Coordinates of C-alpha atoms in Angstrom, one line a residue:
Chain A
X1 CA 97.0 49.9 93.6
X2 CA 94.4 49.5 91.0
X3 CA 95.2 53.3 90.0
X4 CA 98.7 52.7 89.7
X5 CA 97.9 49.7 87.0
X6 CA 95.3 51.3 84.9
X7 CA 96.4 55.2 85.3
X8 CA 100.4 54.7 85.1
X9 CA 100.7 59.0 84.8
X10 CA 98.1 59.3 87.4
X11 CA 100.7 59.6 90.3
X12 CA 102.6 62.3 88.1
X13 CA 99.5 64.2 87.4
X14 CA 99.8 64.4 91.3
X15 CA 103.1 65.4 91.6
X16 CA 102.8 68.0 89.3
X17 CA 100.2 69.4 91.6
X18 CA 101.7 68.8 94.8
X19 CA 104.7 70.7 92.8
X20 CA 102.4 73.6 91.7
X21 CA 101.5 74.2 95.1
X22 CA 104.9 74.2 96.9
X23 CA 106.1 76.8 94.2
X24 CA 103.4 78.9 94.4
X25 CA 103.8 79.0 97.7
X26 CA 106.9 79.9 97.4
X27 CA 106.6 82.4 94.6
X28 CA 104.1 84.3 96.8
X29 CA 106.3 84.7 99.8
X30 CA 109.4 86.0 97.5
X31 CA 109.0 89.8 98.5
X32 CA 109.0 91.4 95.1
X33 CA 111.4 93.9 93.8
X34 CA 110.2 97.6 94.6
X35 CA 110.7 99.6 91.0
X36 CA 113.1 102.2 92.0
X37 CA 112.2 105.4 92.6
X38 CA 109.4 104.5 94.8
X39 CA 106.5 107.0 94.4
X40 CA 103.6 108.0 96.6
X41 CA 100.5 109.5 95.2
X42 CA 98.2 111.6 96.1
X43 CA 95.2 113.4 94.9
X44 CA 93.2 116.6 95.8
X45 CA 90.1 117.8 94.2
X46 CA 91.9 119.9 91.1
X47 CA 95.5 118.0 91.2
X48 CA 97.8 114.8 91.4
X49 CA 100.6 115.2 93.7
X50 CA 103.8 112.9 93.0
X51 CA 106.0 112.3 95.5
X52 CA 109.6 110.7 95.3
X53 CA 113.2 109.9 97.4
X54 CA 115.8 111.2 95.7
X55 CA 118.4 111.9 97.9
X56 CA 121.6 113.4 96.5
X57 CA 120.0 114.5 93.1
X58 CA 119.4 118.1 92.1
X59 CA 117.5 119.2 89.1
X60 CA 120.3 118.9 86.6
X61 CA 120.2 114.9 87.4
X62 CA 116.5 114.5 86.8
X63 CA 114.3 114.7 84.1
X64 CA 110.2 114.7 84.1
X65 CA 107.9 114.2 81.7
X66 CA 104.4 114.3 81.6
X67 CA 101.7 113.8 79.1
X68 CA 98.5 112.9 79.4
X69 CA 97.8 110.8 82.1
X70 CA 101.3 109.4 81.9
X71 CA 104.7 110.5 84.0
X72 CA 107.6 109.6 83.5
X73 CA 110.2 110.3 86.1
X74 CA 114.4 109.9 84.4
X75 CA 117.7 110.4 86.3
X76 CA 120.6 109.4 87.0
X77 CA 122.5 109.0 90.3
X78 CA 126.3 109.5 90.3
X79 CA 128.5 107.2 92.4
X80 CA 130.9 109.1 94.5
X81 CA 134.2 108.9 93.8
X82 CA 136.1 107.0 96.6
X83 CA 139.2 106.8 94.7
X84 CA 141.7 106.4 97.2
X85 CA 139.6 105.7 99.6
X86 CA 139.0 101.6 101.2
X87 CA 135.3 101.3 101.1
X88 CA 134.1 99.3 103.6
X89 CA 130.5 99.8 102.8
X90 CA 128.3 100.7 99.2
X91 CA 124.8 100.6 99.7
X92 CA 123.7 103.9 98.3
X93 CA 122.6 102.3 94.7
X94 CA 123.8 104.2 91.6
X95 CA 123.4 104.8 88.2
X96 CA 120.5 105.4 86.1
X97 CA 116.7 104.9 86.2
X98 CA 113.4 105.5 84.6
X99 CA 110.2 105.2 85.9
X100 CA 107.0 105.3 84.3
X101 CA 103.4 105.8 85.8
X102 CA 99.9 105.6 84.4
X103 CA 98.1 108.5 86.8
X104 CA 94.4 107.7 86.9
X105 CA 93.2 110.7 85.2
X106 CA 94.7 112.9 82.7
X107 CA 96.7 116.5 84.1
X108 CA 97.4 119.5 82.2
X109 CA 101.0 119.1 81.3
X110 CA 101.5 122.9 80.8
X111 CA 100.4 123.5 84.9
X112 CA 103.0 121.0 86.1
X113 CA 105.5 122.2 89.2
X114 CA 108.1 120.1 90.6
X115 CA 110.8 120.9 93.3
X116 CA 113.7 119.5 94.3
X117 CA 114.7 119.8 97.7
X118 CA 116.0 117.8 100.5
X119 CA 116.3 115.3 98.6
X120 CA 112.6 115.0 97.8
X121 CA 111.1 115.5 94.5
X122 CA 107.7 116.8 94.7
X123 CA 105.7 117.3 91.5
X124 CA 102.4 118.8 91.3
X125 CA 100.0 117.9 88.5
X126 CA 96.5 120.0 88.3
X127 CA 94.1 118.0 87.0
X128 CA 92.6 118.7 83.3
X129 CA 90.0 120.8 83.0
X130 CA 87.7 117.2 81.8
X131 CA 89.0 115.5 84.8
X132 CA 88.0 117.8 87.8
X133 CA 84.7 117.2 89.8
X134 CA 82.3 119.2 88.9
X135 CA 79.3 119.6 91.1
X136 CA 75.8 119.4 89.5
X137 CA 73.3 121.7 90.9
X138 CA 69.6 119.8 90.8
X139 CA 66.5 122.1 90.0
X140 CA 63.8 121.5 91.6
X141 CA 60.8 121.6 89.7
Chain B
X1 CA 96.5 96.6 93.9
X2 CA 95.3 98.3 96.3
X3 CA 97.2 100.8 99.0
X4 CA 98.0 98.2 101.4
X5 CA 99.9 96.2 98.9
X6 CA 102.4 99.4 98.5
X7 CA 102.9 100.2 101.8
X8 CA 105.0 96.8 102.6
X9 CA 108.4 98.1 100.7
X10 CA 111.4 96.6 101.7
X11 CA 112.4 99.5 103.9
X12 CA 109.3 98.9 105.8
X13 CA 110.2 95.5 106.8
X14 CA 113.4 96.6 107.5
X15 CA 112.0 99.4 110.0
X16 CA 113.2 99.4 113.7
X17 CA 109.6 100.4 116.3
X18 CA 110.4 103.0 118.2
X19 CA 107.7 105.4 120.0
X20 CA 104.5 105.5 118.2
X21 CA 105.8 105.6 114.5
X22 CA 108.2 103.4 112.6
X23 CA 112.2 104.8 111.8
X24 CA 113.7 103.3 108.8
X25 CA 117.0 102.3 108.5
X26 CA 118.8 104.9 105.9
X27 CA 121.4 103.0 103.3
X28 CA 125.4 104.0 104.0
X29 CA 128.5 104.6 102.1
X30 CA 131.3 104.1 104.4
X31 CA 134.7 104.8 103.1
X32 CA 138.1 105.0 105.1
X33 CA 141.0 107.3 104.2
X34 CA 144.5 107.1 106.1
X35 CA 143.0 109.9 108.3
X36 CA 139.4 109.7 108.6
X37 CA 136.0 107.5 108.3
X38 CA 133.5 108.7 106.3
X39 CA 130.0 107.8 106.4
X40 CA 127.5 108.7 103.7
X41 CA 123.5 108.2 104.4
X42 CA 120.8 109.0 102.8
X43 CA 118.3 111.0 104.6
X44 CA 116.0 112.6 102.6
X45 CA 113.3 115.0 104.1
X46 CA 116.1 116.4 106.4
X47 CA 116.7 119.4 107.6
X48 CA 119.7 120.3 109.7
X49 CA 118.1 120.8 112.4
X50 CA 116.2 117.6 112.1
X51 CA 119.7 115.6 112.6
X52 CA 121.0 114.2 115.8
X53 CA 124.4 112.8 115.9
X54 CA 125.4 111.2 119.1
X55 CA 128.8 109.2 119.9
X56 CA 128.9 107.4 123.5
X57 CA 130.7 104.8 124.2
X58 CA 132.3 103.5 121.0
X59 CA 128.9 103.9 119.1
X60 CA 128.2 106.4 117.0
X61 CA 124.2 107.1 116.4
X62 CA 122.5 109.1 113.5
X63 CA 119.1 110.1 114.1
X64 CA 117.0 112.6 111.8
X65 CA 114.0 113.6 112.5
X66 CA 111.1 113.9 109.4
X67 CA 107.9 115.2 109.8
X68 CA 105.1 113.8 108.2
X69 CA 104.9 115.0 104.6
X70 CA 100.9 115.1 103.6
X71 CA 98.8 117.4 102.2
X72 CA 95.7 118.9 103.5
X73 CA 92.8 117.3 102.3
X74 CA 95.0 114.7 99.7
X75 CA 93.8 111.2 99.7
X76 CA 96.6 108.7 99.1
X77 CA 96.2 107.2 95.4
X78 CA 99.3 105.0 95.5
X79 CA 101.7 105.1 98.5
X80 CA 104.9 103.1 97.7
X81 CA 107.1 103.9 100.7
X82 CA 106.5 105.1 103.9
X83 CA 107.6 108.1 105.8
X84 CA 109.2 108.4 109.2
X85 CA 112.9 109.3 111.0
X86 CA 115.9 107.4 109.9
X87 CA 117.8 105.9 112.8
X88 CA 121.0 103.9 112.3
X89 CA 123.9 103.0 114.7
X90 CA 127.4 101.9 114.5
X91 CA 129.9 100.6 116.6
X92 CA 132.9 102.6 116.1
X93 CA 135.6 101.2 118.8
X94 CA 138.4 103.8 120.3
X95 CA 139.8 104.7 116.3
X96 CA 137.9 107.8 117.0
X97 CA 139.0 111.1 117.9
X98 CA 135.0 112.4 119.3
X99 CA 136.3 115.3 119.8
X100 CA 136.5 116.3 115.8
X101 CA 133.6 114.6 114.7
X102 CA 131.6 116.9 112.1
X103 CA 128.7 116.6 109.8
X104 CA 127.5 118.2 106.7
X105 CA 124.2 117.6 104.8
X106 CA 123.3 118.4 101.2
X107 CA 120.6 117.6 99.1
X108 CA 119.2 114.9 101.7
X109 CA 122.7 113.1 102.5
X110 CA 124.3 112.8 105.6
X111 CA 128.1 112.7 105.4
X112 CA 129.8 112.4 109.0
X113 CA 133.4 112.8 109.0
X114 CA 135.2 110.4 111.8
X115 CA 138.6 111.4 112.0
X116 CA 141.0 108.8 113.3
X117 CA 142.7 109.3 116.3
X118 CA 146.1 110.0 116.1
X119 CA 147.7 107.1 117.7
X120 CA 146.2 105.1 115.1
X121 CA 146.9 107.3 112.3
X122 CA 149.7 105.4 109.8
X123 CA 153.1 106.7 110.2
X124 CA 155.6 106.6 108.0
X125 CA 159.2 105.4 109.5
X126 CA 162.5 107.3 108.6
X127 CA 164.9 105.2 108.4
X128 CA 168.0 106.4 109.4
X129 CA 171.6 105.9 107.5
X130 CA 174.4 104.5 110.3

């Protein structure tokens, strides 16, 4: 009672709180939206492998670029024409998309591969020559 | 964010357990035509021979089989999806004909072709001048 009289915004300030916590409660739980395309990672001693879903693409839909220690993955998917046709279903997503990564250490742009096949974009990034471990022989004295 | 964080995709949580590792559920196109049903998924990682299409019963079932994609001596940096078969099932009724059911895959899509049987097929009624 007393902090009702002499703190009037006192309850508010506990509101507000109370508020705070519900939503960021909630804002935690929300799954959050997976960039599209996904992209797994992976590293060896002397290169970065990329690794990406792309199923229904072929090289003439996608475009890769890489420089530095960034990549940069563009494409577009093509609907399929139904015309004609009742759909009763559409959940293959279409149109385009670009995805940018920072890699964790720079690659030599000139000694990048990627396929295309299956449906799964593989792209193979050798690391730069200042990048790669280099073991450091200890003389003994 | 650290590797664990990446591995919970949507598809993940969407996954169906079955044996020892997870299937995911591919996304489907499914479009009708006055003669056929056509379903579109997306598969990618298969082969031919990796697919298995099965129709008992009124339920159709798509199954393809992916082997685990790593690379010898590769330590995971980021993974953002995870990889396993693609199982997905459909109840299809007696529309049907199973007997004409085919498949084709290219470039890691599925496309089954249903055809409709023929006493459900539309016909078209001549009417006939008196």
């Amino acid at each position: 009672m007393l902090n009702r009289t002499l703190f009037p915004l006192a309850g508010l300030e506990g509101m507000r709180r109370e508020m705070n916590r519900l939503l960021g409660n909630a804002l935690l739980e929300t799954p959050f939206t997976q960039a599209y395309p996904p992209i797994n990672l992976w590293e060896t001693d002397d290169a970065l492998i990329a690794e990406a879903e792309l199923p229904g693409l072929t090289m003439d839909n996608v475009e890769l670029l890489v420089m530095g220690d960034a990549l940069t993955l563009k494409g577009r998917r093509i609907a399929a024409d139904h015309s004609g046709a009742n759909v009763h279903r559409s959940e293959r997503a279409t149109g385009e998309f670009v995805r940018s990564l920072t890699l964790p250490l720079a690659v030599n742009p000139d000694a990048v591969e990627a396929t295309l096949k299956d449906g799964i974009l593989t792209v193979r990034m050798p690391k730069s020559a200042e990048a790669r471990p280099r073991k450091i022989q200890v003389k003994g004295l | 964010m650290n590797a664990t964080n990446h591995t919970c995709d949507a598809r993940s949580a969407a996954a169906v357990p079955t044996r020892a590792a997870p299937a995911y559920l591919p996304p489907v196109d499914i479009f009708e035509t006055p003669d056929e049903i056509c379903l579109a998924a997306e598969v990618p990682g298969a082969r031919a021979a990796d697919i298995d299409i099965q129709f008992e019963n009124g339920q159709l079932t798509l199954r393809a089989a992916i082997s685990p994609r790593r690379v010898d001596g590769a330590r995971c940096v980021a993974c953002e999806y995870g990889i396993g078969d693609f199982v997905r099932r459909f109840e299809l009724g007696d529309q049907i004909d199973p007997n004409n059911i085919s498949a084709e895959l290219v470039h890691g899509v599925l496309t089954v072709h249903l055809p409709k049987a023929a006493a459900i097929k539309p016909r078209k009624i001549e009417v006939k001048g008196a």
